[in-house]
XYZ file of C-alpha atoms in Angstrom:
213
model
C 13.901 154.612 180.382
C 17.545 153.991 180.071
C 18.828 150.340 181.132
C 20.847 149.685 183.641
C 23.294 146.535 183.688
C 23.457 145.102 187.255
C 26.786 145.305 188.838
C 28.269 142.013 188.619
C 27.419 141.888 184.835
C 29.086 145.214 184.756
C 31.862 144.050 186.257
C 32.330 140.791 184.092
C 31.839 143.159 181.104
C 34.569 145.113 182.321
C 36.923 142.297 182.799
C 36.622 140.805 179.667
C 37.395 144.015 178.052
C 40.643 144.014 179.972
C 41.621 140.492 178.969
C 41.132 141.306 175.256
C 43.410 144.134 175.545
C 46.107 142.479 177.660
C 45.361 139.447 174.871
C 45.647 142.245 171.990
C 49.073 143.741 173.514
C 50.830 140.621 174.038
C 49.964 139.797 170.297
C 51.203 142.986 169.259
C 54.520 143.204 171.590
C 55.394 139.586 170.744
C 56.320 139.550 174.369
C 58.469 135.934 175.040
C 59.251 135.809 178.629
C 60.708 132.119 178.307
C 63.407 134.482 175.748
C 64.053 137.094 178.129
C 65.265 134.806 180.976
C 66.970 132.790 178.107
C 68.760 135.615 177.388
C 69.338 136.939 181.121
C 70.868 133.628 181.873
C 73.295 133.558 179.166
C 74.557 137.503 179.985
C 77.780 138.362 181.756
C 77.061 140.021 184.773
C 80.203 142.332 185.218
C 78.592 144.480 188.164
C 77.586 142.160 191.217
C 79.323 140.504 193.356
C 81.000 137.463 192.203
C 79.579 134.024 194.208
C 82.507 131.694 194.826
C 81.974 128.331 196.710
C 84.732 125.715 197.545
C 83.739 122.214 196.933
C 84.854 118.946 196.106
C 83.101 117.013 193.206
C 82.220 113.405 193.717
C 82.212 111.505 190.717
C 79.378 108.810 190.476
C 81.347 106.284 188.089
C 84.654 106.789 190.092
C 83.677 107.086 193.586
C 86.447 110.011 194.113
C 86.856 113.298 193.466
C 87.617 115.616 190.382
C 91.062 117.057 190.719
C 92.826 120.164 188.835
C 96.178 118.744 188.420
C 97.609 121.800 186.515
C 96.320 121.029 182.670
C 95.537 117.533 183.583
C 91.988 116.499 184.720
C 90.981 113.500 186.428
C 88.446 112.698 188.908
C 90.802 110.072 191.527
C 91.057 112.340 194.345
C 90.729 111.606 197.917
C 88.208 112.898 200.570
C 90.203 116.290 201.729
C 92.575 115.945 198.700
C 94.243 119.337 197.742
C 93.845 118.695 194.285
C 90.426 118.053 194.371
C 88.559 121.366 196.467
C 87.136 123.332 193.186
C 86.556 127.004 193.550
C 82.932 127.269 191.859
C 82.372 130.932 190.544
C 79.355 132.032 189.859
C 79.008 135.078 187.709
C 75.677 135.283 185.686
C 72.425 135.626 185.899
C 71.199 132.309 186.075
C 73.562 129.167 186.549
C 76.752 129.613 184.548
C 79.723 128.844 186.732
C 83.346 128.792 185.868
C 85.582 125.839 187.919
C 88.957 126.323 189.293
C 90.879 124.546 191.595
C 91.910 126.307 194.587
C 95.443 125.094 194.798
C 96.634 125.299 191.140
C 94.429 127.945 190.341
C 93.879 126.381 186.933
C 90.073 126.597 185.372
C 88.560 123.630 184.211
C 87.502 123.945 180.660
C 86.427 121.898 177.433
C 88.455 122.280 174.284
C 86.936 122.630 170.861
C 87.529 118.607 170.364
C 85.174 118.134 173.796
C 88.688 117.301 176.263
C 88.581 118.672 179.684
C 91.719 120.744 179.934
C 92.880 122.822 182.327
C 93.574 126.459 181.670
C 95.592 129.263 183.726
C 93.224 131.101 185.890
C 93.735 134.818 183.610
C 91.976 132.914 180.970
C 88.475 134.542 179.790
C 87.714 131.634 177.145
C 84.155 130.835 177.056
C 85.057 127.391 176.581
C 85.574 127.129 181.039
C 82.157 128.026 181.455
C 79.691 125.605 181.938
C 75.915 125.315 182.604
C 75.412 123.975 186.045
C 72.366 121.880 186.349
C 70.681 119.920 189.002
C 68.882 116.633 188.177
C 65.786 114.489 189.183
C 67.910 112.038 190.908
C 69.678 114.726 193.258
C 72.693 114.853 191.577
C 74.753 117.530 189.326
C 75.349 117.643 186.407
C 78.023 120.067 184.269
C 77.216 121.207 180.486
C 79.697 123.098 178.265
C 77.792 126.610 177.661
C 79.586 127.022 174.424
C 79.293 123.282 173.132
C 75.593 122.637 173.929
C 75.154 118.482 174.834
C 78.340 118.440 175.883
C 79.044 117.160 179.727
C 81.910 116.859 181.997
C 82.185 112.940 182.802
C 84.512 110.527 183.770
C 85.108 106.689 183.635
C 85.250 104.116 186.791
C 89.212 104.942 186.545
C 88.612 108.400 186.588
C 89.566 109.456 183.425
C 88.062 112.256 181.631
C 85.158 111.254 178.430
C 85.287 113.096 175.900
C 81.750 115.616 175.279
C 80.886 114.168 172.300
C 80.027 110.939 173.940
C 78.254 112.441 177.031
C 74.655 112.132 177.771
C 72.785 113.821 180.810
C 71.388 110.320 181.770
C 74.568 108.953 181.815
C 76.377 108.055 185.035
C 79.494 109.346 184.042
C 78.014 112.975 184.001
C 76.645 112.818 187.481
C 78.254 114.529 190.969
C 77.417 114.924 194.123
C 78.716 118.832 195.332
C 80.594 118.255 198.871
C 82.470 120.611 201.108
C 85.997 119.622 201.921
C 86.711 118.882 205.643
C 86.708 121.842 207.680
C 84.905 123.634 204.594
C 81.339 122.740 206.199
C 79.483 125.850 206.700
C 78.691 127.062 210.223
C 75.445 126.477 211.279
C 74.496 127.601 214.706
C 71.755 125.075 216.331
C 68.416 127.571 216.909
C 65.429 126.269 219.222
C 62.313 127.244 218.413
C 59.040 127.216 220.462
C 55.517 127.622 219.461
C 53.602 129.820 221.569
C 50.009 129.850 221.765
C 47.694 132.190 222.881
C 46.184 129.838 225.661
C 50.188 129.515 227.107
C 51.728 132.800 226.579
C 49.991 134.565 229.665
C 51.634 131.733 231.452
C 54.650 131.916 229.727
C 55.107 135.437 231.060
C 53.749 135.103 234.411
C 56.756 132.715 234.661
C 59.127 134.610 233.173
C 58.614 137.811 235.031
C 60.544 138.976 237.987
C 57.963 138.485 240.429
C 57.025 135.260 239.547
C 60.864 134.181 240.359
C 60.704 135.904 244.063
């Protein structure tokens, strides 16, 4: 008589068959997903919509705000300053942004010696671009996507540190994103209530036109 394997050791058989040959594929493929959003993140996006966002960017060290002054950086600006509400644009795949201030219309940017400058707004140097990352301690933190371990950071007076002698678990690197005065976003207050299925009959016996008679 021929054998017959009982169903759930069929079915085991059957699955392991399938993980050896997703196992044998990925082998084969040398498939790197960690790559592929690597790569994703770091690619111009030319098509979609371009995210902008005004803010103003507290400075830990300082206790004011970053301001685009034209070519001249500093981080001394008053709550509501004009200087100091930064256009964030967002126009990649992952977190690359590009900072410009909204009165000026001068980028941020970090020359080839690791100085925060500040460019005109036509300019497409890679070296405005920066990595925007959010830390354990809640607060944000800026890193040059062309000059990798290099931050944006300022002293207690405000004045700009050079990237070279930026780390991300330094003070100087850390910001707090805040909207300007009047830039808060509208949020319209929403009440919700939980209806059960013991209440709703009542809830609709009340609610109905008879019931208000």
């Amino acid at each position: 008589m021929r054998s017959v394997l009982p169903p759930l050791l069929l079915a085991c058989v059957q699955i392991a068959l399938l993980l050896c040959s997703f196992l044998q594929a990925l082998t084969v493929d040398n498939v790197d997903f960690g790559e592929h959003v690597e790569t994703q993140t770091g690619a111009r996006d030319s098509l979609s919509r371009k995210h902008h966002r005004v803010y103003q960017l507290y400075s830990r060290t300082s206790g004011k705000h970053v301001q685009v002054l034209g070519r001249k950086i500093i981080a001394t600006g008053e709550d509501g300053n004009k200087y100091a509400q930064l256009v964030v644009e967002a126009d990649t795949f992952g977190s690359q942004v590009r900072i410009r201030g909204k009165e000026t219309n001068f980028y941020l940017c970090m020359n080839r010696r690791g100085k925060l400058v500040g460019r005109k707004a036509n300019s497409a140097n890679d070296e405005c671009v920066f990595i925007e990352m959010v830390l354990e301690n809640n607060y944000t933190a800026w890193m040059s996507a062309r000059y990798t371990g290099w931050y944006i950071g300022f002293t207690k007076k405000g004045r700009p540190r050079r990237g070279p002698q930026t780390l991300p678990n330094q003070q100087e690197v850390h910001f707090m994103k805040r909207f300007p005065p009047g830039e808060q976003p509208n949020l319209q207050h929403s009440s919700f209530t939980t209806v059960s299925k013991r209440n709703r009959r009542t809830q609709e016996t009340s609610a109905s036109p008879d019931a208000q008679s």
